[in-house]
Coordinates of C-alpha atoms (C1' of nucleotides) in Angstrom, one line a residue:
Chain A
M1 CA -56.5 73.0 27.8
A2 CA -53.4 73.7 25.9
T3 CA -53.1 70.4 24.7
K4 CA -54.6 70.6 21.2
K5 CA -51.6 71.2 18.9
A6 CA -49.8 67.8 18.9
A7 CA -53.2 66.0 18.8
A8 CA -54.6 68.2 15.9
T9 CA -51.2 67.4 14.0
R10 CA -51.5 63.9 14.7
E11 CA -55.1 63.9 13.6
R12 CA -54.2 65.4 10.4
L13 CA -51.3 63.0 9.7
S14 CA -52.6 59.8 10.7
S15 CA -56.0 60.0 9.1
R16 CA -56.7 56.4 10.5
T17 CA -59.8 56.3 12.7
G18 CA -61.6 53.4 13.7
S19 CA -61.0 49.7 13.6
P20 CA -57.6 48.4 12.6
G21 CA -59.1 47.0 9.3
T22 CA -57.1 46.3 6.1
G23 CA -56.0 49.6 4.6
S24 CA -58.3 52.9 4.5
R25 CA -55.2 55.0 4.9
G26 CA -56.5 57.3 2.2
A27 CA -54.0 60.0 2.3
A28 CA -56.1 62.8 1.5
N29 CA -54.1 66.1 2.1
Q30 CA -50.9 65.3 3.6
R31 CA -47.8 67.3 2.9
A32 CA -45.1 65.9 0.6
D33 CA -42.5 65.7 3.3
A34 CA -44.9 64.3 5.8
L35 CA -45.5 61.2 3.4
R36 CA -41.9 60.9 2.8
N37 CA -41.1 60.8 6.6
R38 CA -43.8 58.2 7.1
A39 CA -42.1 56.2 4.7
K40 CA -38.5 56.9 6.1
I41 CA -40.0 55.8 9.5
L42 CA -41.6 52.4 8.3
A43 CA -38.4 51.7 6.5
G44 CA -36.4 52.6 9.6
A45 CA -38.5 50.6 11.8
V46 CA -37.8 47.4 9.5
T47 CA -34.0 47.7 9.7
A48 CA -33.9 48.8 13.3
I49 CA -35.8 45.9 14.6
R50 CA -33.7 43.7 12.3
K51 CA -30.5 45.0 13.9
N52 CA -32.3 44.6 17.6
P53 CA -35.6 43.1 17.9
D54 CA -36.1 45.0 21.2
A55 CA -35.3 48.3 19.5
S56 CA -37.0 51.2 21.3
V57 CA -39.0 53.9 19.7
A58 CA -36.0 56.1 20.0
D59 CA -33.9 53.8 18.3
I60 CA -36.3 53.5 15.4
A61 CA -36.7 57.4 15.1
A62 CA -32.7 57.5 14.9
E63 CA -32.6 54.7 12.4
A64 CA -35.3 56.8 10.5
G65 CA -33.2 59.8 10.8
V66 CA -36.1 61.5 12.3
G67 CA -37.0 63.1 15.8
R68 CA -38.9 61.2 18.0
Q69 CA -41.8 63.7 18.2
T70 CA -41.9 63.4 14.4
L71 CA -42.6 59.7 14.9
Y72 CA -45.3 60.1 17.5
G73 CA -46.8 62.5 15.4
H74 CA -47.3 59.8 12.7
F75 CA -48.0 56.8 14.8
R76 CA -49.7 57.5 18.4
T77 CA -48.3 54.3 20.3
R78 CA -45.4 51.5 19.7
P79 CA -47.9 48.7 18.6
E80 CA -49.4 51.2 16.1
L81 CA -46.0 51.6 14.7
I82 CA -45.3 47.9 14.4
D83 CA -48.6 47.2 13.1
A84 CA -47.9 49.7 10.3
A85 CA -44.4 48.5 9.6
L86 CA -45.5 44.9 9.5
L87 CA -48.4 45.8 7.2
E88 CA -46.0 47.8 5.2
S89 CA -43.5 44.8 4.9
L90 CA -46.2 42.2 3.9
E91 CA -47.8 44.7 1.1
R92 CA -44.4 45.0 -0.5
A93 CA -43.9 41.4 -0.5
E94 CA -47.6 40.9 -1.9
D95 CA -46.9 43.2 -4.6
V96 CA -44.2 40.7 -6.0
L97 CA -45.7 37.4 -4.7
S98 CA -49.1 38.0 -6.4
E99 CA -47.5 38.5 -9.8
I100 CA -46.2 34.9 -9.7
S101 CA -47.8 32.4 -11.8
L102 CA -49.2 29.6 -9.9
D103 CA -50.0 27.6 -12.9
G104 CA -48.6 24.5 -14.5
D105 CA -46.8 21.7 -12.7
A106 CA -47.2 22.1 -8.9
R107 CA -43.6 21.6 -8.0
D108 CA -42.3 24.0 -10.5
A109 CA -44.9 26.8 -9.1
F110 CA -43.7 25.8 -5.7
Q111 CA -40.1 26.4 -6.7
R112 CA -41.0 29.7 -8.1
L113 CA -42.8 30.6 -5.0
V114 CA -40.2 29.8 -2.4
A115 CA -37.5 31.3 -4.6
S116 CA -39.4 34.6 -4.4
S117 CA -40.8 34.2 -0.9
W118 CA -37.6 33.5 1.0
V119 CA -36.1 37.0 0.8
F120 CA -39.2 38.5 2.1
V121 CA -39.5 35.9 5.0
D122 CA -36.3 37.3 6.0
Q123 CA -37.0 40.7 5.7
S124 CA -40.3 40.1 7.7
R125 CA -39.1 37.7 10.3
A126 CA -37.8 40.3 12.7
V127 CA -40.5 42.7 12.6
L128 CA -43.2 39.8 12.9
A129 CA -41.4 38.7 16.0
A130 CA -41.8 42.1 17.4
A131 CA -45.4 42.4 16.3
Q132 CA -46.0 39.0 18.3
K133 CA -45.3 40.8 21.5
E134 CA -47.4 43.8 20.8
L135 CA -50.4 42.8 18.5
S136 CA -53.3 40.3 19.0
P137 CA -53.0 36.8 17.4
G138 CA -55.9 37.4 15.5
R139 CA -54.3 40.6 13.9
I140 CA -51.2 38.6 13.0
R141 CA -53.2 36.2 11.1
E142 CA -55.2 38.6 9.5
L143 CA -51.9 40.1 8.1
H144 CA -50.6 36.9 7.0
E145 CA -53.9 35.5 5.4
K146 CA -53.1 36.1 1.7
A147 CA -49.7 35.0 1.9
E148 CA -50.4 32.0 3.5
A149 CA -53.4 31.1 1.7
R150 CA -51.6 31.3 -1.4
M151 CA -49.1 28.8 -0.4
R152 CA -51.5 26.6 1.2
G153 CA -53.7 26.6 -2.1
L154 CA -50.8 25.6 -4.0
L155 CA -49.8 22.8 -1.6
E156 CA -53.5 21.5 -1.7
R157 CA -53.5 21.5 -5.5
G158 CA -50.3 19.8 -5.5
Q159 CA -51.7 17.0 -3.2
A160 CA -54.9 16.7 -5.2
E161 CA -52.6 16.0 -8.3
G162 CA -50.3 13.6 -6.9
A163 CA -47.4 15.8 -7.1
F164 CA -47.2 16.0 -3.5
R165 CA -47.4 13.2 -1.0
S166 CA -50.8 13.0 0.7
D167 CA -50.1 11.1 3.9
L168 CA -49.5 14.4 5.7
P169 CA -51.6 17.1 6.4
V170 CA -51.2 20.3 4.3
S171 CA -50.7 22.2 7.6
W172 CA -47.7 20.2 8.5
L173 CA -46.1 21.0 5.0
L174 CA -47.1 24.5 5.5
T175 CA -45.1 24.6 8.9
T176 CA -42.1 22.6 7.3
T177 CA -41.9 25.1 4.4
H178 CA -42.2 27.9 7.0
V179 CA -39.4 26.9 9.3
V180 CA -37.1 25.9 6.4
L181 CA -37.4 29.3 5.0
N182 CA -36.8 30.7 8.3
G183 CA -33.7 28.7 8.8
A184 CA -32.3 29.5 5.6
A185 CA -32.8 33.1 6.1
E186 CA -31.1 32.9 9.6
E187 CA -28.3 31.1 8.2
V188 CA -27.6 33.8 5.6
R189 CA -27.9 36.4 8.3
T190 CA -25.1 34.6 10.3
G191 CA -22.9 34.6 7.0
K192 CA -23.0 30.6 7.0
L193 CA -25.1 30.5 3.6
D194 CA -24.6 32.4 0.5
P195 CA -27.9 34.1 -0.5
D196 CA -27.5 32.8 -3.8
D197 CA -27.5 29.4 -2.7
A198 CA -30.4 29.5 -0.4
P199 CA -33.0 28.8 -3.1
W200 CA -31.2 25.6 -4.2
F201 CA -30.6 24.5 -0.6
I202 CA -34.4 25.0 0.1
D203 CA -35.7 23.1 -2.6
A204 CA -33.2 20.4 -2.1
I205 CA -34.8 19.7 1.1
L206 CA -38.2 20.5 0.7
L207 CA -39.0 18.7 -2.9
P208 CA -37.8 15.6 -1.7
A209 CA -39.6 15.7 1.5
F210 CA -42.8 16.5 -0.1
T211 CA -42.6 14.1 -2.9
H212 CA -44.2 10.6 -2.1
D213 CA -41.4 8.0 -2.5
A214 CA -42.0 4.3 -3.6
H215 CA -39.4 3.0 -1.2
S216 CA -40.5 5.3 1.8
E217 CA -38.2 4.5 4.8
Q218 CA -40.8 5.1 7.3
G219 CA -41.8 1.5 7.0
R220 CA -39.3 0.6 9.4
Chain B
M1 CA -20.8 49.4 56.1
A2 CA -23.6 47.4 57.0
T3 CA -23.9 45.5 53.8
K4 CA -22.4 42.3 54.8
K5 CA -25.3 39.9 55.5
A6 CA -26.8 39.6 52.0
A7 CA -23.5 39.3 50.5
A8 CA -22.3 36.9 52.8
T9 CA -25.4 34.8 52.4
R10 CA -25.2 34.8 48.6
E11 CA -21.4 33.7 48.8
R12 CA -22.3 31.0 50.9
L13 CA -25.1 29.9 48.7
S14 CA -23.6 30.3 45.3
S15 CA -20.2 29.0 45.6
R16 CA -19.4 29.9 42.0
T17 CA -16.7 32.0 41.8
G18 CA -14.8 32.9 38.8
S19 CA -15.0 32.5 35.3
P20 CA -18.3 30.9 33.9
G21 CA -16.5 27.7 32.9
T22 CA -18.3 24.3 32.6
G23 CA -19.4 23.4 36.2
S24 CA -17.5 23.9 39.3
R25 CA -20.6 24.2 41.3
G26 CA -19.4 21.9 44.1
A27 CA -22.5 22.2 46.6
A28 CA -20.2 22.3 49.5
N29 CA -22.3 22.8 52.6
Q30 CA -25.7 23.9 51.6
R31 CA -28.7 23.5 53.6
A32 CA -31.2 21.2 52.5
D33 CA -34.0 23.8 52.0
A34 CA -31.3 26.1 50.0
L35 CA -30.7 23.6 47.6
R36 CA -34.3 22.6 47.2
N37 CA -35.3 26.4 46.6
R38 CA -32.4 26.6 44.2
A39 CA -33.9 23.9 42.2
K40 CA -37.4 25.2 42.4
I41 CA -36.3 28.6 41.3
L42 CA -34.5 26.8 38.2
A43 CA -37.7 24.8 37.4
G44 CA -39.7 28.2 37.8
A45 CA -37.5 29.9 35.4
V46 CA -38.1 27.6 32.6
T47 CA -41.8 27.3 33.1
A48 CA -42.2 31.0 33.6
I49 CA -40.0 31.9 30.5
R50 CA -42.1 29.3 28.4
K51 CA -45.2 31.2 29.5
N52 CA -43.9 34.6 28.8
P53 CA -40.3 34.9 27.1
D54 CA -39.9 38.4 28.7
A55 CA -40.7 37.1 32.2
S56 CA -39.2 39.4 34.9
V57 CA -37.2 38.4 38.0
A58 CA -40.6 38.8 40.0
D59 CA -42.6 36.6 37.6
I60 CA -40.0 33.8 37.8
A61 CA -39.9 34.0 41.8
A62 CA -43.5 33.9 42.0
E63 CA -43.6 31.0 39.6
A64 CA -41.1 29.1 41.7
G65 CA -43.2 30.0 44.8
V66 CA -40.5 31.7 46.5
G67 CA -39.8 35.4 47.5
R68 CA -37.8 37.8 45.2
Q69 CA -34.9 38.2 47.6
T70 CA -34.4 34.5 48.0
L71 CA -33.9 34.3 44.3
Y72 CA -31.5 37.2 44.2
G73 CA -29.7 35.1 47.1
H74 CA -29.2 32.3 44.9
F75 CA -28.5 34.4 41.7
R76 CA -26.9 37.8 41.6
T77 CA -28.2 38.8 38.3
R78 CA -30.7 38.1 35.9
P79 CA -28.0 36.9 33.3
E80 CA -26.7 34.6 35.9
L81 CA -30.3 33.2 36.7
I82 CA -30.8 32.7 32.9
D83 CA -27.4 31.0 32.4
A84 CA -28.0 28.7 35.1
A85 CA -31.6 27.6 33.8
L86 CA -30.3 27.0 30.4
L87 CA -27.5 25.0 32.0
E88 CA -29.6 23.0 33.9
S89 CA -32.1 22.5 31.2
L90 CA -29.5 21.1 28.8
E91 CA -27.9 19.0 31.3
R92 CA -31.2 17.4 32.1
A93 CA -31.4 16.5 28.4
E94 CA -27.7 15.4 28.2
D95 CA -28.5 12.8 30.9
V96 CA -31.0 11.2 28.5
L97 CA -29.6 11.8 25.2
S98 CA -26.2 10.4 26.2
E99 CA -27.5 7.1 26.9
I100 CA -28.8 6.7 23.3
S101 CA -26.7 4.3 21.3
L102 CA -25.7 6.1 17.8
D103 CA -24.3 2.7 16.6
G104 CA -26.1 0.6 13.7
D105 CA -27.7 2.0 10.9
A106 CA -27.1 5.7 10.7
R107 CA -30.9 6.3 9.8
D108 CA -32.1 3.9 12.8
A109 CA -29.7 5.8 15.1
F110 CA -31.0 9.2 13.7
Q111 CA -34.5 8.4 14.2
R112 CA -33.8 7.2 17.7
L113 CA -32.0 10.3 18.6
V114 CA -34.6 12.6 17.0
A115 CA -37.4 10.8 18.9
S116 CA -35.7 11.8 22.3
S117 CA -34.5 15.0 21.3
W118 CA -37.6 16.9 20.1
V119 CA -39.2 17.1 23.6
F120 CA -36.2 18.7 24.9
V121 CA -36.1 21.0 22.2
D122 CA -39.6 22.1 23.3
Q123 CA -38.6 22.7 26.6
S124 CA -35.2 24.3 26.1
R125 CA -36.1 26.7 23.0
A126 CA -37.8 29.4 25.1
V127 CA -35.0 29.6 27.6
L128 CA -32.5 29.6 24.7
A129 CA -34.2 32.6 23.1
A130 CA -34.2 34.4 26.5
A131 CA -30.5 33.3 26.9
Q132 CA -29.5 34.8 23.6
K133 CA -30.5 38.3 24.7
E134 CA -28.3 38.4 27.8
L135 CA -25.6 35.7 27.4
S136 CA -22.5 36.2 25.0
P137 CA -23.0 34.1 21.7
G138 CA -19.8 32.3 22.9
R139 CA -21.3 31.0 26.0
I140 CA -24.4 30.1 24.3
R141 CA -22.4 27.9 21.9
E142 CA -20.4 26.6 24.8
L143 CA -23.6 25.3 26.5
H144 CA -24.8 23.5 23.2
E145 CA -21.6 21.9 22.4
K146 CA -22.3 18.5 23.5
A147 CA -25.6 18.3 22.0
E148 CA -24.9 19.7 18.7
A149 CA -21.7 17.6 18.3
R150 CA -23.4 14.5 18.7
M151 CA -26.0 15.2 16.0
R152 CA -23.1 16.4 13.9
G153 CA -21.2 13.2 14.2
L154 CA -24.2 11.0 13.5
L155 CA -25.0 12.9 10.1
E156 CA -21.2 13.0 9.1
R157 CA -21.2 9.2 9.6
G158 CA -24.2 8.8 7.8
Q159 CA -22.9 10.8 4.8
A160 CA -19.5 8.8 4.8
E161 CA -21.6 5.5 4.6
G162 CA -23.9 6.6 2.0
A163 CA -27.0 6.5 4.3
F164 CA -27.4 10.3 3.8
R165 CA -27.0 12.4 0.7
S166 CA -23.6 14.4 0.3
D167 CA -24.4 16.9 -2.1
L168 CA -25.5 19.3 1.0
P169 CA -23.2 20.5 3.5
V170 CA -23.7 18.8 7.1
S171 CA -24.2 22.3 8.5
W172 CA -27.5 22.6 6.4
L173 CA -28.6 19.1 7.2
L174 CA -28.1 20.3 11.0
T175 CA -30.0 23.4 10.7
T176 CA -32.9 21.7 8.9
T177 CA -33.2 19.2 11.7
H178 CA -33.0 21.8 14.1
V179 CA -35.7 24.0 12.7
V180 CA -38.1 21.1 12.0
L181 CA -37.8 20.1 15.4
N182 CA -38.7 23.5 16.7
G183 CA -41.6 23.7 14.3
A184 CA -42.9 20.4 15.6
A185 CA -42.4 21.6 19.0
E186 CA -44.3 25.0 18.2
E187 CA -47.2 22.9 16.5
V188 CA -47.4 20.9 19.6
R189 CA -47.7 24.1 21.9
T190 CA -50.6 25.6 19.8
G191 CA -52.5 22.4 19.9
K192 CA -52.1 21.7 16.1
L193 CA -50.1 18.6 16.4
D194 CA -50.5 15.6 18.9
P195 CA -47.2 15.0 20.8
D196 CA -47.4 11.3 20.1
D197 CA -47.5 12.1 16.3
A198 CA -44.6 14.4 16.2
P199 CA -41.8 12.0 16.0
W200 CA -43.5 10.4 12.9
F201 CA -44.2 13.8 11.4
I202 CA -40.6 14.7 11.8
D203 CA -39.1 11.7 10.4
A204 CA -41.6 11.7 7.4
I205 CA -39.9 14.9 6.7
L206 CA -36.3 14.6 7.3
L207 CA -35.4 11.1 6.2
P208 CA -36.8 11.5 2.5
A209 CA -35.1 15.0 2.6
F210 CA -31.5 13.8 3.7
T211 CA -31.8 10.4 1.6
H212 CA -30.1 10.6 -1.6
D213 CA -32.7 9.9 -4.5
A214 CA -31.5 8.3 -7.7
H215 CA -34.5 10.7 -9.7
S216 CA -33.7 13.8 -7.9
E217 CA -36.0 16.7 -8.9
Q218 CA -33.2 19.2 -8.9
G219 CA -31.9 18.5 -12.2
R220 CA -34.7 20.8 -13.4
Chain C
dA1 C1' -32.9 23.8 72.2
dC2 C1' -29.7 26.6 70.3
dA3 C1' -27.1 28.9 66.8
dA4 C1' -26.3 29.2 62.1
dA5 C1' -28.4 29.4 57.9
dA6 C1' -32.1 30.8 55.1
dT7 C1' -36.2 32.8 54.3
dC8 C1' -39.7 36.5 53.8
dA9 C1' -42.0 41.3 53.1
dA10 C1' -41.2 45.9 52.4
dA11 C1' -39.0 49.8 51.4
dC12 C1' -35.5 51.8 48.7
dA13 C1' -32.5 53.9 44.7
dT14 C1' -31.7 53.5 39.8
dG15 C1' -32.4 53.6 35.0
dC16 C1' -34.8 53.0 30.9
dA17 C1' -38.8 53.2 27.8
dA18 C1' -43.2 55.1 26.4
dG19 C1' -45.8 58.9 25.9
dT20 C1' -47.0 63.9 26.5
dC21 C1' -46.2 68.9 26.2
dC22 C1' -43.8 73.1 25.0
dG23 C1' -41.8 76.6 22.1
dA24 C1' -38.9 77.5 18.4
dC25 C1' -37.8 76.5 14.0
dT26 C1' -38.0 74.9 9.0
dT27 C1' -40.6 73.8 5.0
dA28 C1' -44.4 73.3 1.6
dT29 C1' -47.9 75.4 -0.9
dA30 C1' -51.5 78.9 -2.2
Chain D
dT1 C1' -44.2 85.8 0.6
dA2 C1' -47.6 84.8 4.0
dT3 C1' -49.8 81.2 6.6
dA4 C1' -50.5 76.6 7.8
dA5 C1' -48.2 72.2 8.2
dG6 C1' -44.7 69.7 10.0
dT7 C1' -40.3 68.8 12.4
dC8 C1' -36.9 69.3 16.1
dG9 C1' -34.9 69.1 20.7
dG10 C1' -35.7 69.0 25.3
dA11 C1' -37.8 68.6 29.5
dC12 C1' -41.3 66.1 32.0
dT13 C1' -44.4 62.3 34.0
dT14 C1' -45.5 57.8 34.6
dG15 C1' -44.7 52.8 35.0
dC16 C1' -42.1 49.0 35.3
dA17 C1' -38.0 45.9 35.9
dT18 C1' -33.6 45.4 38.4
dG19 C1' -30.8 45.3 42.1
dT20 C1' -30.1 46.5 47.2
dT21 C1' -30.8 46.9 52.1
dT22 C1' -32.9 46.0 56.6
dG23 C1' -34.9 43.5 60.1
dA24 C1' -37.9 40.1 61.8
dT25 C1' -39.0 35.4 61.1
dT26 C1' -38.4 30.5 60.1
dT27 C1' -36.1 26.3 59.3
dT28 C1' -32.2 23.3 59.7
dG29 C1' -28.5 20.6 61.8
dT30 C1' -26.4 19.4 65.8

DNA sequence: ACAAAATCAAACATGCAAGTCCGACTTATA
DNA sequence: TATAAGTCGGACTTGCATGTTTGATTTTGT
């Protein structure tokens, strides 16, 4: 019967009840430093997990420069923390990506989108991997929806206009884009690729691959 | 002072002392069932880890249909087990891959190599991921050496002969091949791609991407 | 069939990460 | 400047995975 304090604090802080829907984190009456710490924790989670995919909650708290209890005050469980971190990460990407014009030549639009995307892919891939261990696949897909839909839509339009080859399903083009982006991110992380060169390298692979060649090789 | 039995048994079984060099597993005088179990454990490790990348030693033993103690009789520690499993996995791949002719047209040879490689990539990727958490990077690279050198050599020859574009470093072509193979494996695993179609899909991406086009897009 | 080799089940010790609870301390805000 | 909100360090429980040990039991090779 003396267990009210922590619970009450958490309730005040989190203000996130019910279903894990999209946002609904109406920060009603949080104190300024509480919000600041919440942000620090989220940022710390991303960088800590990038260093070590299996980072413990203690590691994350340390990385954020905050006590473990404080962290638990904001996020009840580890999955909840990971979920929030991934959400944050993707939302920040969405802020930038949603501004990009997808009009005009599909190939040019694709280049623009890729150039802006690959950095976020790099930042999110670690926390994404962590999330895949603790979150439901449905939740994962839900969080990715917007970003994936944008790229898929562009690829479909490109196919319809003849800018991209149509002998391969969009899903495969999408997957290919995905893995090449990730590959470039990994190469940058291990120092084998200059970040500034990355967009060019990616385009150099993807554009020829996605463009229908008259003298295609697969005729054998 | 009564700790000799298990240790003695292990010593007899493992017969693998000293540096983690290449092989040196001279199976001198193992009993038939011991060797059989060793094989079962190795196979079990691969499938168990494919199901769950964080499979515990108990999980692996169960998957292999063998007691946990028996497993520890063959492999002293978890890392040692993972190492052996990865080694096994790569050696079996090597058996097949080393038979493939790399002569003739570089593009054809590349297609042959890819067609045979991608299955093994699928089988090894989970174990590889597990290994990266417990083994030293040097050891990992050491185990991959042969397979990677073969592919790299082929790509280099292809560049020299003009079959493959030379405006990108071989390392990037290698990485690209790697990630596309992995991507295809993942798509097959989730049922989104027919295993029989995989080689074609892979070639359809990689060959155009690696072939120098006269009307290249990156001129902007 | 007999001794050595290998297996098994069960119990044990250890360590680490998650999550909880407490009491004292600091900071924001009215 | 009070009071509520938030933070901090530390101690604690619980659960799970690693690795060890023991002794009984089965299998193999000869």
